[in-house]
Amino acid sequence: MAKIIPLKNGTKKDAITAIAARLFKEKGYSATSMRDLAEAIGVEAPSLYNHIGSKKEILQEICNRIAHAFITNLNHIQGSEDPIILKLEKITRFHIKMMIEDYEQVYLSDHEWKHLGEPFLSDFKNLRRNYRSQLALIVREGVKSLEVKDIDSYVVVLTILSAVGGIESWHRSKKTIDANSLTENMVRLLIEGIRR
Amino acid sequence: MAKIIPLKNGTKKDAITAIAARLFKEKGYSATSMRDLAEAIGVEAPSLYNHIGSKKEILQEICNRIAHAFITNLNHIQGSEDPIILKLEKITRFHIKMMIEDYEQVYLSDHEWKHLGEPFLSDFKNLRRNYRSQLALIVREGVKSLEVKDIDSYVVVLTILSAVGGIESWHRSKKTIDANSLTENMVRLLIEGIRR
DNA sequence: CCTACCGATCGGTAGG
DNA sequence: CCTACCGATCGGTAGG
């Protein structure tokens, strides 16, 4: 009878994914049941399977999309002629932006990837390791060109990625600081922390 | 018959907690069953209940202990006459040390606290908020005394705590860098990033 | 999209 | 410490 009118022009599957991301983030992937998800959407649990293949598939698609967003951005920045320190700043800014705009899905990609099934789990871990290696390589280039302090590249990458990941918690305390100030302050701390 | 000889002189409950921490960290709290835990210990699931009250209780005790470890350290440092920047460095070092030595339990306290039941959940969130407020206050003191750059105190606290939390992943890549180098490099990046 | 239902597994208890 | 077992809930399927 009272059908829910879709507000966005995405598919129903996209809507399910978005709501699932919110629930997975709030309650954790394992603690979120398909019945929780169905209720949040307004259907019975079995109806979900007309749009998705399985619970795991939702997580897979989220992790995949996020991973490729970061990889695409990195490739784009790598192809530029920017000084190393600016590349690092741009990468940092992209992470912050993603964390501000799409934080639920980025959070899942950061913290719930361990629930991925094979072979997606291995693929994801490879992409992740590869991404971090490429970042570390950029840092070492910067150290060599004297743009970056002689700090261990692994530590630089770990610190930057962890710091931006923490922005997840900012969404619960938005009154404290606005998105733009958050971005500029964090970029300043991190980039000045590594700039020689 | 073949009893397992306890190697440490802690109670059986302590042993259960330690193994539970490892499993909760690896598989997630919700995805770890009491049967998984029992198997890892070498007993049947119902036997666990001779030593613990419930699954939730294990997580509660872990989060409680870790939270109080950080609070105790903060109070100790607060009572000292150290310059502000040194206080911040000492706090950062304590976080790094905890993350290196007791990372499984610190990880749980960082990432699985949402599975705490009430009233522990509310208590924990209060402790957490309070701790961060105190840190932010120290940062603002440092800004006022011109020891610290004029960076938003919320962002400084968020960045430091997130960065040290990321050390969790270092335990899977220990060959890359040893604990001492990790510590000194991260302290340098973070503290030089905020020192005026 | 629904109702009806499946086998598996969950945290935990009873009782010895 | 165990065996036996509980009601609840899980992800998912059958069939319409």
PDB file of N, CA and C in Angstrom, chain B residues 125-158:
ATOM      1  N   LYS B 125      32.063   6.009  27.844  1.00  0.00           N
ATOM      2  CA  LYS B 125      32.030   7.179  26.966  1.00  0.00           C
ATOM      3  C   LYS B 125      32.327   8.460  27.744  1.00  0.00           C
ATOM      4  N   ASN B 126      31.852   8.506  28.972  1.00  0.00           N
ATOM      5  CA  ASN B 126      32.151   9.671  29.807  1.00  0.00           C
ATOM      6  C   ASN B 126      33.644   9.776  30.121  1.00  0.00           C
ATOM      7  N   LEU B 127      34.235   8.657  30.503  1.00  0.00           N
ATOM      8  CA  LEU B 127      35.670   8.654  30.804  1.00  0.00           C
ATOM      9  C   LEU B 127      36.472   9.118  29.596  1.00  0.00           C
ATOM     10  N   ARG B 128      36.060   8.587  28.454  1.00  0.00           N
ATOM     11  CA  ARG B 128      36.724   8.889  27.201  1.00  0.00           C
ATOM     12  C   ARG B 128      36.631  10.380  26.848  1.00  0.00           C
ATOM     13  N   ARG B 129      35.435  10.900  26.950  1.00  0.00           N
ATOM     14  CA  ARG B 129      35.219  12.320  26.644  1.00  0.00           C
ATOM     15  C   ARG B 129      36.002  13.204  27.604  1.00  0.00           C
ATOM     16  N   ASN B 130      35.963  12.810  28.865  1.00  0.00           N
ATOM     17  CA  ASN B 130      36.671  13.553  29.890  1.00  0.00           C
ATOM     18  C   ASN B 130      38.178  13.560  29.659  1.00  0.00           C
ATOM     19  N   TYR B 131      38.695  12.402  29.318  1.00  0.00           N
ATOM     20  CA  TYR B 131      40.133  12.268  29.054  1.00  0.00           C
ATOM     21  C   TYR B 131      40.546  13.185  27.907  1.00  0.00           C
ATOM     22  N   ARG B 132      39.784  13.158  26.850  1.00  0.00           N
ATOM     23  CA  ARG B 132      40.110  14.003  25.695  1.00  0.00           C
ATOM     24  C   ARG B 132      39.981  15.489  26.016  1.00  0.00           C
ATOM     25  N   SER B 133      39.020  15.822  26.837  1.00  0.00           N
ATOM     26  CA  SER B 133      38.876  17.224  27.247  1.00  0.00           C
ATOM     27  C   SER B 133      40.091  17.690  28.025  1.00  0.00           C
ATOM     28  N   GLN B 134      40.568  16.828  28.914  1.00  0.00           N
ATOM     29  CA  GLN B 134      41.745  17.191  29.704  1.00  0.00           C
ATOM     30  C   GLN B 134      42.964  17.385  28.809  1.00  0.00           C
ATOM     31  N   LEU B 135      43.103  16.498  27.829  1.00  0.00           N
ATOM     32  CA  LEU B 135      44.219  16.643  26.895  1.00  0.00           C
ATOM     33  C   LEU B 135      44.103  17.958  26.122  1.00  0.00           C
ATOM     34  N   ALA B 136      42.898  18.254  25.673  1.00  0.00           N
ATOM     35  CA  ALA B 136      42.692  19.487  24.908  1.00  0.00           C
ATOM     36  C   ALA B 136      43.036  20.707  25.757  1.00  0.00           C
ATOM     37  N   LEU B 137      42.730  20.626  27.043  1.00  0.00           N
ATOM     38  CA  LEU B 137      43.037  21.722  27.957  1.00  0.00           C
ATOM     39  C   LEU B 137      44.546  21.934  28.052  1.00  0.00           C
ATOM     40  N   ILE B 138      45.271  20.836  28.134  1.00  0.00           N
ATOM     41  CA  ILE B 138      46.738  20.935  28.186  1.00  0.00           C
ATOM     42  C   ILE B 138      47.263  21.587  26.910  1.00  0.00           C
ATOM     43  N   VAL B 139      46.707  21.180  25.776  1.00  0.00           N
ATOM     44  CA  VAL B 139      47.144  21.764  24.504  1.00  0.00           C
ATOM     45  C   VAL B 139      46.898  23.274  24.508  1.00  0.00           C
ATOM     46  N   ARG B 140      45.733  23.688  24.976  1.00  0.00           N
ATOM     47  CA  ARG B 140      45.422  25.125  24.988  1.00  0.00           C
ATOM     48  C   ARG B 140      46.348  25.894  25.938  1.00  0.00           C
ATOM     49  N   GLU B 141      46.695  25.259  27.039  1.00  0.00           N
ATOM     50  CA  GLU B 141      47.703  25.855  27.938  1.00  0.00           C
ATOM     51  C   GLU B 141      49.008  26.084  27.186  1.00  0.00           C
ATOM     52  N   GLY B 142      49.382  25.050  26.421  1.00  0.00           N
ATOM     53  CA  GLY B 142      50.640  25.129  25.670  1.00  0.00           C
ATOM     54  C   GLY B 142      50.594  26.205  24.604  1.00  0.00           C
ATOM     55  N   VAL B 143      49.448  26.399  24.004  1.00  0.00           N
ATOM     56  CA  VAL B 143      49.297  27.462  23.001  1.00  0.00           C
ATOM     57  C   VAL B 143      49.459  28.816  23.688  1.00  0.00           C
ATOM     58  N   LYS B 144      48.839  28.937  24.852  1.00  0.00           N
ATOM     59  CA  LYS B 144      48.890  30.192  25.604  1.00  0.00           C
ATOM     60  C   LYS B 144      50.319  30.519  26.049  1.00  0.00           C
ATOM     61  N   SER B 145      51.034  29.490  26.469  1.00  0.00           N
ATOM     62  CA  SER B 145      52.414  29.703  26.945  1.00  0.00           C
ATOM     63  C   SER B 145      53.415  29.744  25.795  1.00  0.00           C
ATOM     64  N   LEU B 146      52.898  29.729  24.569  1.00  0.00           N
ATOM     65  CA  LEU B 146      53.713  29.821  23.359  1.00  0.00           C
ATOM     66  C   LEU B 146      54.666  28.637  23.161  1.00  0.00           C
ATOM     67  N   GLU B 147      54.350  27.518  23.793  1.00  0.00           N
ATOM     68  CA  GLU B 147      55.160  26.322  23.571  1.00  0.00           C
ATOM     69  C   GLU B 147      54.615  25.508  22.393  1.00  0.00           C
ATOM     70  N   VAL B 148      53.335  25.703  22.145  1.00  0.00           N
ATOM     71  CA  VAL B 148      52.653  24.923  21.115  1.00  0.00           C
ATOM     72  C   VAL B 148      52.110  25.867  20.039  1.00  0.00           C
ATOM     73  N   LYS B 149      52.194  25.406  18.794  1.00  0.00           N
ATOM     74  CA  LYS B 149      51.622  26.168  17.675  1.00  0.00           C
ATOM     75  C   LYS B 149      50.148  26.417  17.906  1.00  0.00           C
ATOM     76  N   ASP B 150      49.651  27.455  17.299  1.00  0.00           N
ATOM     77  CA  ASP B 150      48.234  27.773  17.459  1.00  0.00           C
ATOM     78  C   ASP B 150      47.371  26.893  16.545  1.00  0.00           C
ATOM     79  N   ILE B 151      47.338  25.617  16.885  1.00  0.00           N
ATOM     80  CA  ILE B 151      46.486  24.676  16.161  1.00  0.00           C
ATOM     81  C   ILE B 151      45.314  24.341  17.063  1.00  0.00           C
ATOM     82  N   ASP B 152      44.154  24.152  16.481  1.00  0.00           N
ATOM     83  CA  ASP B 152      42.961  23.825  17.263  1.00  0.00           C
ATOM     84  C   ASP B 152      43.233  22.627  18.179  1.00  0.00           C
ATOM     85  N   SER B 153      42.901  22.791  19.445  1.00  0.00           N
ATOM     86  CA  SER B 153      43.251  21.767  20.437  1.00  0.00           C
ATOM     87  C   SER B 153      42.508  20.450  20.188  1.00  0.00           C
ATOM     88  N   TYR B 154      41.287  20.551  19.715  1.00  0.00           N
ATOM     89  CA  TYR B 154      40.540  19.327  19.406  1.00  0.00           C
ATOM     90  C   TYR B 154      41.254  18.530  18.319  1.00  0.00           C
ATOM     91  N   VAL B 155      41.744  19.229  17.316  1.00  0.00           N
ATOM     92  CA  VAL B 155      42.431  18.554  16.211  1.00  0.00           C
ATOM     93  C   VAL B 155      43.752  17.947  16.680  1.00  0.00           C
ATOM     94  N   VAL B 156      44.465  18.644  17.542  1.00  0.00           N
ATOM     95  CA  VAL B 156      45.722  18.103  18.061  1.00  0.00           C
ATOM     96  C   VAL B 156      45.466  16.790  18.798  1.00  0.00           C
ATOM     97  N   VAL B 157      44.487  16.804  19.671  1.00  0.00           N
ATOM     98  CA  VAL B 157      44.180  15.602  20.458  1.00  0.00           C
ATOM     99  C   VAL B 157      43.720  14.466  19.538  1.00  0.00           C
ATOM    100  N   LEU B 158      42.817  14.792  18.635  1.00  0.00           N
ATOM    101  CA  LEU B 158      42.332  13.783  17.696  1.00  0.00           C
ATOM    102  C   LEU B 158      43.483  13.182  16.891  1.00  0.00           C
TER     103      LEU B 158
END
